[in-house]
Tab-separated table of C-alpha atoms in Angstrom:
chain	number	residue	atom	x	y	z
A	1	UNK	CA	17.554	-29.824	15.614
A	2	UNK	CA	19.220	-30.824	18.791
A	3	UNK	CA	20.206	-27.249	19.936
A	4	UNK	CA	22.933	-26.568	21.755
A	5	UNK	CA	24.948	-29.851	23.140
A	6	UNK	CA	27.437	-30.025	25.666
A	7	UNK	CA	29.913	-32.622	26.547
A	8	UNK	CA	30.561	-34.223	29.561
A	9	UNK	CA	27.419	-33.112	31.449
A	10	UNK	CA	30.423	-33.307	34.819
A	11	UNK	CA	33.932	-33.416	34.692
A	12	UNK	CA	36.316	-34.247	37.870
A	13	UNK	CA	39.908	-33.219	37.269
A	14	UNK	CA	43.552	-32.640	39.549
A	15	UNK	CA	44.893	-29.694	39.294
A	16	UNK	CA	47.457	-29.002	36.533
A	17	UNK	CA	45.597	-31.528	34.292
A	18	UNK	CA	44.243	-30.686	30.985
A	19	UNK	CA	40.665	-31.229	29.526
A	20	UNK	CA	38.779	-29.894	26.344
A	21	UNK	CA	34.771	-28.716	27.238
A	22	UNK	CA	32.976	-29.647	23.771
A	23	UNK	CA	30.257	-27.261	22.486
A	24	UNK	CA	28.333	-27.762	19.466
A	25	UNK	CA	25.377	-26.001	17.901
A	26	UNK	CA	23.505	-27.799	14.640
A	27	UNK	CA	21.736	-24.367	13.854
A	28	UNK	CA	24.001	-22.423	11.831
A	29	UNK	CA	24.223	-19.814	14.668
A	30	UNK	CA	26.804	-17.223	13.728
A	31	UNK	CA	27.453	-16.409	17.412
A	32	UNK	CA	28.857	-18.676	20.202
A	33	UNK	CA	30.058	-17.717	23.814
A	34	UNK	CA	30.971	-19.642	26.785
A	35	UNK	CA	30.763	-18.940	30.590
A	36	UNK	CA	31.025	-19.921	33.538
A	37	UNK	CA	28.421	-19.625	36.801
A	38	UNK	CA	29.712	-19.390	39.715
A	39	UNK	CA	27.303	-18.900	43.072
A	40	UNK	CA	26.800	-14.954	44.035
A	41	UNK	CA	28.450	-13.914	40.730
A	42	UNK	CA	26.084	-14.588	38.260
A	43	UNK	CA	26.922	-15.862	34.836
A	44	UNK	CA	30.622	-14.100	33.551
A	45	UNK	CA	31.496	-14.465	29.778
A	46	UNK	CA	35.105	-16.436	29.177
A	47	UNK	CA	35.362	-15.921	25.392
A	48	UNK	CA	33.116	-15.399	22.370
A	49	UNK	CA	32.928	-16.418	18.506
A	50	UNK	CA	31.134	-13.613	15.977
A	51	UNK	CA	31.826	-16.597	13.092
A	52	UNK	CA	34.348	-19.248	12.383
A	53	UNK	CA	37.910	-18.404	12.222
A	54	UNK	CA	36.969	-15.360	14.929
A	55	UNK	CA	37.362	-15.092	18.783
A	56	UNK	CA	37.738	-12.908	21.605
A	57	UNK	CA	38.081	-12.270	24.969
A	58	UNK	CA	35.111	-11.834	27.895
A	59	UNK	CA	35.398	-10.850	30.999
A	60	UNK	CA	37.276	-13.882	32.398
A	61	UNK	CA	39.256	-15.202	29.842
A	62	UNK	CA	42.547	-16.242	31.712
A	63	UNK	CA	43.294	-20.173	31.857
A	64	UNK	CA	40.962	-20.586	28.928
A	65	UNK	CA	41.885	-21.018	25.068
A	66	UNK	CA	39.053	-21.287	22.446
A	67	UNK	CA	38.988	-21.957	18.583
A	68	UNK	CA	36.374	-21.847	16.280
A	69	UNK	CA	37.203	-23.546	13.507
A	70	UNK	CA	33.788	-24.596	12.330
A	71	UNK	CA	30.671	-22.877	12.669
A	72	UNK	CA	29.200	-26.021	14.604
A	73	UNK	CA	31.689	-26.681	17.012
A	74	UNK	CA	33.438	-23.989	19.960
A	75	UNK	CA	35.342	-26.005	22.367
A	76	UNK	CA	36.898	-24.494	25.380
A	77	UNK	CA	40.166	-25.376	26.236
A	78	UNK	CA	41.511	-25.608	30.050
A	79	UNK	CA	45.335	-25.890	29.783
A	80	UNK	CA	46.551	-26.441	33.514
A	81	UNK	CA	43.361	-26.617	35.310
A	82	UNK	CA	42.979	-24.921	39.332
A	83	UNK	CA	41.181	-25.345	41.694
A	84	UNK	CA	39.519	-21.647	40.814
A	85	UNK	CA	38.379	-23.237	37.792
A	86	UNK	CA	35.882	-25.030	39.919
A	87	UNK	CA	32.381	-23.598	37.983
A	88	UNK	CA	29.397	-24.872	35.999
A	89	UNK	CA	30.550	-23.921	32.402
A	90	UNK	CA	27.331	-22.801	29.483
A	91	UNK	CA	27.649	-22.564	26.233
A	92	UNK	CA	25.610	-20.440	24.148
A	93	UNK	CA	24.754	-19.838	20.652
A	94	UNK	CA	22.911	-17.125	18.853
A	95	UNK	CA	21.637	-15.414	15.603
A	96	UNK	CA	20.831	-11.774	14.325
A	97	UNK	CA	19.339	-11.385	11.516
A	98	UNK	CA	16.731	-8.741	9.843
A	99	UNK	CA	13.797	-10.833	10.801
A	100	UNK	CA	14.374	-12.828	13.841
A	101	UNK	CA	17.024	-13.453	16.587
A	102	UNK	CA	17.731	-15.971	18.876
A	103	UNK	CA	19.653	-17.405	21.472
A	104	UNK	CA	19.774	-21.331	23.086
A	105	UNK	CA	21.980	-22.734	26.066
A	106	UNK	CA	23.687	-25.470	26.169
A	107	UNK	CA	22.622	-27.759	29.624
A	108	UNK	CA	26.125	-26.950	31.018
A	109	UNK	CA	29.088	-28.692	32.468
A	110	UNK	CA	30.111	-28.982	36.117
A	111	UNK	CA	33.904	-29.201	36.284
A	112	UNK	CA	35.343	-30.188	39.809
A	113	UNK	CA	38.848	-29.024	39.872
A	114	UNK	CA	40.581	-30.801	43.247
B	1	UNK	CA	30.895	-0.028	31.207
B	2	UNK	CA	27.622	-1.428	31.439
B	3	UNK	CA	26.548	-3.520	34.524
B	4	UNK	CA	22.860	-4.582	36.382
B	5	UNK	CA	22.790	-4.575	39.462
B	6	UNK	CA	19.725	-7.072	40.764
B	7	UNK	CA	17.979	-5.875	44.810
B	8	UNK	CA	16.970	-9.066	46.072
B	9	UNK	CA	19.124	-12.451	45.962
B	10	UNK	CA	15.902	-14.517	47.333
B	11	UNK	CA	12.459	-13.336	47.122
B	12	UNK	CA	9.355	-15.313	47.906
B	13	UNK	CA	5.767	-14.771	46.980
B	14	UNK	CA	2.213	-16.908	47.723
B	15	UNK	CA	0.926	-18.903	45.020
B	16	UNK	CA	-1.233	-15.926	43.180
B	17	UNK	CA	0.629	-12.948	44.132
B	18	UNK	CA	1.959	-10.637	42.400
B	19	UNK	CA	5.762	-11.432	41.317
B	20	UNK	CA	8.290	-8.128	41.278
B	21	UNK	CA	12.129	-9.131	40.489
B	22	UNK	CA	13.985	-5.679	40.523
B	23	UNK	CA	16.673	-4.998	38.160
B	24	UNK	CA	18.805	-1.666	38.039
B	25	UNK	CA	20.955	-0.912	35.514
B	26	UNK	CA	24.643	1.699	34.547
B	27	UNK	CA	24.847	2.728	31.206
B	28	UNK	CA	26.614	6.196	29.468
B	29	UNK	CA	24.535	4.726	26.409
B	30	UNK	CA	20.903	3.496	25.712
B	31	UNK	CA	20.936	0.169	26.857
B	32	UNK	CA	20.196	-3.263	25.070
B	33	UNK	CA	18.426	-5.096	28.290
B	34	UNK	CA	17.415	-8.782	29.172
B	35	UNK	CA	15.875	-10.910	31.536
B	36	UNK	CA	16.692	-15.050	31.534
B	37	UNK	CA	15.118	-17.829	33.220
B	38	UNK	CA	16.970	-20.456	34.763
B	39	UNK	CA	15.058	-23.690	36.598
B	40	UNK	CA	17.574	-25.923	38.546
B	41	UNK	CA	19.928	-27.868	36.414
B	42	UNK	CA	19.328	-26.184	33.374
B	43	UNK	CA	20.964	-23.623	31.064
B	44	UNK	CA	19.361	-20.480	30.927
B	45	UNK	CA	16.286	-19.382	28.779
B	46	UNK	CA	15.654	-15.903	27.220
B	47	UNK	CA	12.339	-14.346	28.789
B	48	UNK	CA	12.235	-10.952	26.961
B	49	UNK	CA	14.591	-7.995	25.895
B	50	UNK	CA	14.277	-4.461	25.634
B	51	UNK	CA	16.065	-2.769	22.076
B	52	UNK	CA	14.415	0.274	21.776
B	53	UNK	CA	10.934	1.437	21.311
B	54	UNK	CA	7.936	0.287	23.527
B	55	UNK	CA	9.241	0.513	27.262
B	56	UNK	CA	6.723	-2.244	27.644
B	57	UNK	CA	8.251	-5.774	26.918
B	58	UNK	CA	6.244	-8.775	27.360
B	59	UNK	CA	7.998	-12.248	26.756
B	60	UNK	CA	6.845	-15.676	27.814
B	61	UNK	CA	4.999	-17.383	30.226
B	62	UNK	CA	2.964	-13.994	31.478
B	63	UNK	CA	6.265	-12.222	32.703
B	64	UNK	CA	6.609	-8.840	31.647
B	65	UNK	CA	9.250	-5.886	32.306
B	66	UNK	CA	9.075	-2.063	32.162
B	67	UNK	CA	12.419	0.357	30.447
B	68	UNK	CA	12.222	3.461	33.000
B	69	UNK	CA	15.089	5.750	32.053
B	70	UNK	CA	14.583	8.219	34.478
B	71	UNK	CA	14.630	5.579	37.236
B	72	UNK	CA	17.562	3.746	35.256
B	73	UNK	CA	15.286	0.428	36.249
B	74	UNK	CA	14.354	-2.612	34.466
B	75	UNK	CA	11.903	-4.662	36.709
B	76	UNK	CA	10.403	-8.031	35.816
B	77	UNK	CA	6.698	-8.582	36.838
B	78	UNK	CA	3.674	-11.290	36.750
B	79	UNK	CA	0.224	-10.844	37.768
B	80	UNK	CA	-0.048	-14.014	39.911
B	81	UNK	CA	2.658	-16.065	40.186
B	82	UNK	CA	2.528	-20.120	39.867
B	83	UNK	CA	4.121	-22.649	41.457
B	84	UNK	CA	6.044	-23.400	38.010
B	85	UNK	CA	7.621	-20.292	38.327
B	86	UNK	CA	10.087	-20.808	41.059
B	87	UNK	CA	13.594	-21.016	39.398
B	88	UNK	CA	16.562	-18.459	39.688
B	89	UNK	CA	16.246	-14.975	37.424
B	90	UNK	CA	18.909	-13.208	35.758
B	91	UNK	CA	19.032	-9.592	34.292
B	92	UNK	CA	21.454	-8.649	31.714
B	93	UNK	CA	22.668	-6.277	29.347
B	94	UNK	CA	24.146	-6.136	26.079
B	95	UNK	CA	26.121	-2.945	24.567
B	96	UNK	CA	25.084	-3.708	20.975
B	97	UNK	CA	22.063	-5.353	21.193
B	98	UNK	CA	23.306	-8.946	20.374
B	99	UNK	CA	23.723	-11.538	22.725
B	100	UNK	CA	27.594	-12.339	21.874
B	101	UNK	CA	28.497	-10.188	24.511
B	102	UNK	CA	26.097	-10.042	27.916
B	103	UNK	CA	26.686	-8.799	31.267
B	104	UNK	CA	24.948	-10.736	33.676
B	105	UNK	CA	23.549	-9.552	37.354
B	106	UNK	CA	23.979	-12.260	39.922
B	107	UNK	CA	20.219	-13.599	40.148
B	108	UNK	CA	17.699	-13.459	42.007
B	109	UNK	CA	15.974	-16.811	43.665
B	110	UNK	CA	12.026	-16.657	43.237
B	111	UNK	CA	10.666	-19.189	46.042
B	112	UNK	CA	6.651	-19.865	45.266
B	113	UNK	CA	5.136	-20.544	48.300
B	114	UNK	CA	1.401	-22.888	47.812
C-alpha cells in the first residue's frame, strides 16, 4: 500500500489563479478530510468525505470546493486563490469498523499564495 | 462545541526526564480524545485515543495519557524522554469518536535537550 499520497509536495501560485491539491488513498478508507496548518492555529478541518458521492463542510471551508467522486481520490479545489490561502494543506484518510480503526496522513502540500 | 485547549506552546526536557504535554479540554458531552505526533516535515501520526472505558491510554513509542473528568484534562506523559522524541504534539477531539471530524489544539513544541 502506498498510504496516503499527495500531489505537488509545494505549490507557488498569484493570486486569483486556480489550482487542484490531489489526494489519494489506495486503502479503501471510507473517510477522507483535508486541512490546512497554519503556525499558532493548529491543524483546522476545510471539508470532509464519510464515502464517495458525500461531502461537507469543516471549520474553514470558504475558497475551497471538494468532490469525491471515487473512494480513492478527494481533491481540493482552490478557485481564486489569496494570499490567506498561504498554509501547508494534509490530507487524511480513515476507517471504522467493528474490529479496528485507523487513520494515515498524507505528507502535505505547502501552497505559497503571492 | 468541543475544543482543547493545549498550556505550553514550547516545552523542553533533559534527555531522561520525565515528558508532561498538558492538554485541557470543553465538552457538554463525554468526549472522544486524541493525541498526534508530528516530526518536522511530516504529516501527523496518531499516538493514542481515549473512547470510553480505561482512563488509562497507552499508545506508541512509551507515551501514555490519563482521561480526568473532574479536572476536564487529558495530559500526555513518558517516563524518560529520548532525543527521538522532539517533534511538535497535537491534542484533539472528536464528537463521535471517528476521526472525519477533529478539532485540533495548536501544539505544543517538545525540545529534547542531550
Amino acid at each position: 500500500n502506498a498510504g496516503v499520497t499527495q500531489t505537488p509536495k509545494f505549490q507557488v501560485l498569484k493570486t486569483g489563479q486556480s489550482m487542484t491539491l490531489q489526494c489519494a488513498q489506495d486503502m479503501n478508507h471510507e473517510y477522507m478530510s483535508w486541512y490546512r496548518q497554519d503556525p499558532g492555529m493548529g491543524l483546522r478541518l476545510i471539508h470532509y468525505s464519510v464515502g464517495a458521492g458525500i461531502t461537507d463542510q469543516g471549520e474553514v471551508p470558504n475558497g475551497y470546493n471538494v468532490s469525491r467522486s471515487t473512494t480513492e481520490d478527494f481533491p481540493l479545489r482552490l478557485l481564486s486563490a489569496a494570499p490567506s490561502q498561504t498554509s501547508v494543506y494534509f490530507c487524511a484518510s480513515s476507517y471504522s469498523g467493528p474490529r479496528q480503526e485507523t487513520q494515515y496522513f498524507g505528507p502535505g502540500t505547502r501552497l505559497l499564495v503571492l | 462545541a468541543q475544543s482543547v485547549t493545549q498550556l505550553g506552546s514550547h516545552v523542553s526536557v533533559s534527555e531522561g526526564a520525565l515528558v508532561l504535554l498538558r492538554c485541557n479540554y470543553s465538552s457538554s458531552v463525554p468526549p472522544y480524545l486524541f493525541w498526534y505526533v508530528q516530526y518536522p516535515n511530516q504529516g501527523l501520526q496518531l499516538l493514542l485515543k481515549y473512547t470510553t472505558g480505561a482512563t488509562l491510554v497507552k499508545g506508541i513509542n512509551g507515551f501514555e495519557a490519563e482521561f480526568k473528568k473532574s479536572e476536564t484534562s487529558f495530559h500526555l506523559t513518558k517516563p524518560s524522554a529520548h532525543m527521538s522524541d522532539a517533534a511538535e504534539y497535537f491534542c484533539a477531539v472528536s464528537p463521535s469518536g471517528g476521526y472525519q471530524k477533529v478539532t485540533f489544539g495548536i501544539g505544543t513544541k517538545l525540545q529534547v535537550i542531550p
